[in-house]
Amino acid sequence: MDNPVITGNKITIPPNLEYLADVDSFVEGLLRGFEAEESIVADVAISVSELVNNAVIHGQKAAPDEAVVVEVECNNGEVKITVSDCGGGFDPDQLADPLADENLMKEVGRGLFIVKSLMDKVDINVSGNGTTVAITKTIK
């Protein structure tokens, strides 16, 4: 795969951050189509960017040629977005506390914290086939 592929409400990208703008444009376009408020569009876009960053930088270490998939659903006034990679996964309980004194000045390690702060619900599923993070936000 050399370029992003859009199929319905799903975008599949090569594991490269140069395609982050494509994902952002795709997600924001769908959210505006769902008539989400601009502040919600921004919160979701920030969250998806953090998750795609994590999927490309961390998730693809074990599978550097595998795509990252972002899928968007909207039902009953809620948007659910899943970001999936084929990487080795991580244990969310082992992540460092970004609010701990020793971590406050670090430039990395806040992505999932930001996502959890902005979204209504965050589910992380790690399996032998990779990691899927599902975020949910009420939009209406």
GROMACS .gro file of C-alpha atoms in nm:
model
  140
    1MET     CA    1   0.000   0.000   0.000
    2ASP     CA    2   0.148   0.332  -0.109
    3ASN     CA    3  -0.140   0.572  -0.044
    4PRO     CA    4  -0.443   0.605   0.183
    5VAL     CA    5  -0.748   0.406   0.077
    6ILE     CA    6  -1.097   0.526   0.170
    7THR     CA    7  -1.382   0.276   0.168
    8GLY     CA    8  -1.709   0.412   0.305
    9ASN     CA    9  -1.646   0.527   0.663
   10LYS     CA   10  -1.299   0.367   0.679
   11ILE     CA   11  -0.957   0.499   0.587
   12THR     CA   12  -0.656   0.271   0.567
   13ILE     CA   13  -0.314   0.433   0.560
   14PRO     CA   14   0.042   0.312   0.521
   15PRO     CA   15   0.224   0.326   0.858
   16ASN     CA   16   0.369   0.670   0.803
   17LEU     CA   17   0.288   0.998   0.978
   18GLU     CA   18   0.287   1.183   0.645
   19TYR     CA   19  -0.070   1.052   0.604
   20LEU     CA   20  -0.194   1.199   0.933
   21ALA     CA   21  -0.341   1.501   0.749
   22ASP     CA   22  -0.541   1.261   0.527
   23VAL     CA   23  -0.686   1.092   0.835
   24ASP     CA   24  -0.762   1.428   0.996
   25SER     CA   25  -0.939   1.557   0.686
   26PHE     CA   26  -1.135   1.231   0.650
   27VAL     CA   27  -1.253   1.225   1.013
   28GLU     CA   28  -1.337   1.595   1.029
   29GLY     CA   29  -1.534   1.570   0.703
   30LEU     CA   30  -1.743   1.282   0.835
   31LEU     CA   31  -1.806   1.457   1.167
   32ARG     CA   32  -1.924   1.773   0.993
   33GLY     CA   33  -2.148   1.554   0.779
   34PHE     CA   34  -2.294   1.419   1.104
   35GLU     CA   35  -2.353   1.786   1.204
   36ALA     CA   36  -2.121   1.771   1.505
   37GLU     CA   37  -2.034   2.101   1.674
   38GLU     CA   38  -1.692   2.241   1.583
   39SER     CA   39  -1.560   2.200   1.939
   40ILE     CA   40  -1.648   1.830   1.923
   41VAL     CA   41  -1.492   1.798   1.579
   42ALA     CA   42  -1.171   1.947   1.723
   43ASP     CA   43  -1.171   1.719   2.030
   44VAL     CA   44  -1.225   1.408   1.819
   45ALA     CA   45  -0.966   1.516   1.561
   46ILE     CA   46  -0.705   1.571   1.835
   47SER     CA   47  -0.786   1.231   1.985
   48VAL     CA   48  -0.768   1.048   1.651
   49SER     CA   49  -0.438   1.220   1.570
   50GLU     CA   50  -0.292   1.104   1.902
   51LEU     CA   51  -0.411   0.747   1.842
   52VAL     CA   52  -0.279   0.734   1.485
   53ASN     CA   53   0.052   0.878   1.606
   54ASN     CA   54   0.071   0.600   1.864
   55ALA     CA   55  -0.027   0.334   1.609
   56VAL     CA   56   0.239   0.447   1.361
   57ILE     CA   57   0.520   0.519   1.608
   58HIS     CA   58   0.468   0.243   1.864
   59GLY     CA   59   0.223  -0.005   1.717
   60GLN     CA   60   0.399  -0.066   1.392
   61LYS     CA   61   0.737  -0.153   1.544
   62ALA     CA   62   0.641  -0.520   1.532
   63ALA     CA   63   0.476  -0.492   1.189
   64PRO     CA   64   0.641  -0.204   1.002
   65ASP     CA   65   0.471  -0.275   0.669
   66GLU     CA   66   0.117  -0.322   0.800
   67ALA     CA   67  -0.147  -0.054   0.754
   68VAL     CA   68  -0.324   0.151   1.018
   69VAL     CA   69  -0.704   0.148   0.990
   70VAL     CA   70  -0.940   0.420   1.114
   71GLU     CA   71  -1.312   0.351   1.105
   72VAL     CA   72  -1.593   0.592   1.196
   73GLU     CA   73  -1.949   0.502   1.298
   74CYS     CA   74  -2.230   0.731   1.405
   75ASN     CA   75  -2.537   0.592   1.579
   76ASN     CA   76  -2.796   0.754   1.804
   77GLY     CA   77  -2.604   1.078   1.845
   78GLU     CA   78  -2.273   0.909   1.929
   79VAL     CA   79  -1.967   0.878   1.713
   80LYS     CA   80  -1.740   0.579   1.762
   81ILE     CA   81  -1.399   0.574   1.601
   82THR     CA   82  -1.165   0.278   1.605
   83VAL     CA   83  -0.794   0.298   1.530
   84SER     CA   84  -0.632  -0.040   1.464
   85ASP     CA   85  -0.276  -0.149   1.403
   86CYS     CA   86  -0.100  -0.482   1.370
   87GLY     CA   87   0.167  -0.409   1.627
   88GLY     CA   88   0.263  -0.590   1.942
   89GLY     CA   89   0.033  -0.390   2.165
   90PHE     CA   90   0.087  -0.248   2.509
   91ASP     CA   91  -0.045  -0.279   2.860
   92PRO     CA   92  -0.238   0.041   2.938
   93ASP     CA   93  -0.200  -0.028   3.310
   94GLN     CA   94   0.178  -0.005   3.274
   95LEU     CA   95   0.182   0.342   3.116
   96ALA     CA   96   0.360   0.607   3.318
   97ASP     CA   97   0.144   0.864   3.493
   98PRO     CA   98   0.187   1.184   3.288
   99LEU     CA   99   0.093   1.390   3.596
  100ALA     CA  100   0.367   1.241   3.817
  101ASP     CA  101   0.638   1.493   3.907
  102GLU     CA  102   0.908   1.297   3.724
  103ASN     CA  103   0.702   1.300   3.401
  104LEU     CA  104   0.574   1.657   3.393
  105MET     CA  105   0.860   1.789   3.179
  106LYS     CA  106   0.875   1.496   2.938
  107GLU     CA  107   0.784   1.576   2.579
  108VAL     CA  108   0.610   1.243   2.519
  109GLY     CA  109   0.376   1.010   2.705
  110ARG     CA  110   0.058   1.216   2.718
  111GLY     CA  111  -0.132   1.091   2.411
  112LEU     CA  112  -0.364   0.843   2.577
  113PHE     CA  113  -0.411   1.078   2.873
  114ILE     CA  114  -0.528   1.350   2.632
  115VAL     CA  115  -0.760   1.109   2.452
  116LYS     CA  116  -0.917   0.992   2.780
  117SER     CA  117  -0.963   1.356   2.884
  118LEU     CA  118  -1.146   1.452   2.563
  119MET     CA  119  -1.359   1.144   2.491
  120ASP     CA  120  -1.662   1.002   2.671
  121LYS     CA  121  -1.532   0.647   2.649
  122VAL     CA  122  -1.203   0.481   2.554
  123ASP     CA  123  -1.169   0.104   2.506
  124ILE     CA  124  -0.835  -0.060   2.439
  125ASN     CA  125  -0.821  -0.411   2.301
  126VAL     CA  126  -0.482  -0.577   2.264
  127SER     CA  127  -0.469  -0.914   2.092
  128GLY     CA  128  -0.221  -1.129   1.909
  129ASN     CA  129  -0.325  -0.952   1.588
  130GLY     CA  130  -0.257  -0.599   1.708
  131THR     CA  131  -0.419  -0.321   1.902
  132THR     CA  132  -0.754  -0.152   1.853
  133VAL     CA  133  -0.848   0.160   2.044
  134ALA     CA  134  -1.214   0.260   2.025
  135ILE     CA  135  -1.319   0.610   2.129
  136THR     CA  136  -1.676   0.729   2.172
  137LYS     CA  137  -1.810   1.083   2.190
  138THR     CA  138  -2.165   1.215   2.209
  139ILE     CA  139  -2.213   1.461   1.925
  140LYS     CA  140  -2.580   1.558   1.962
   0.00000   0.00000   0.00000
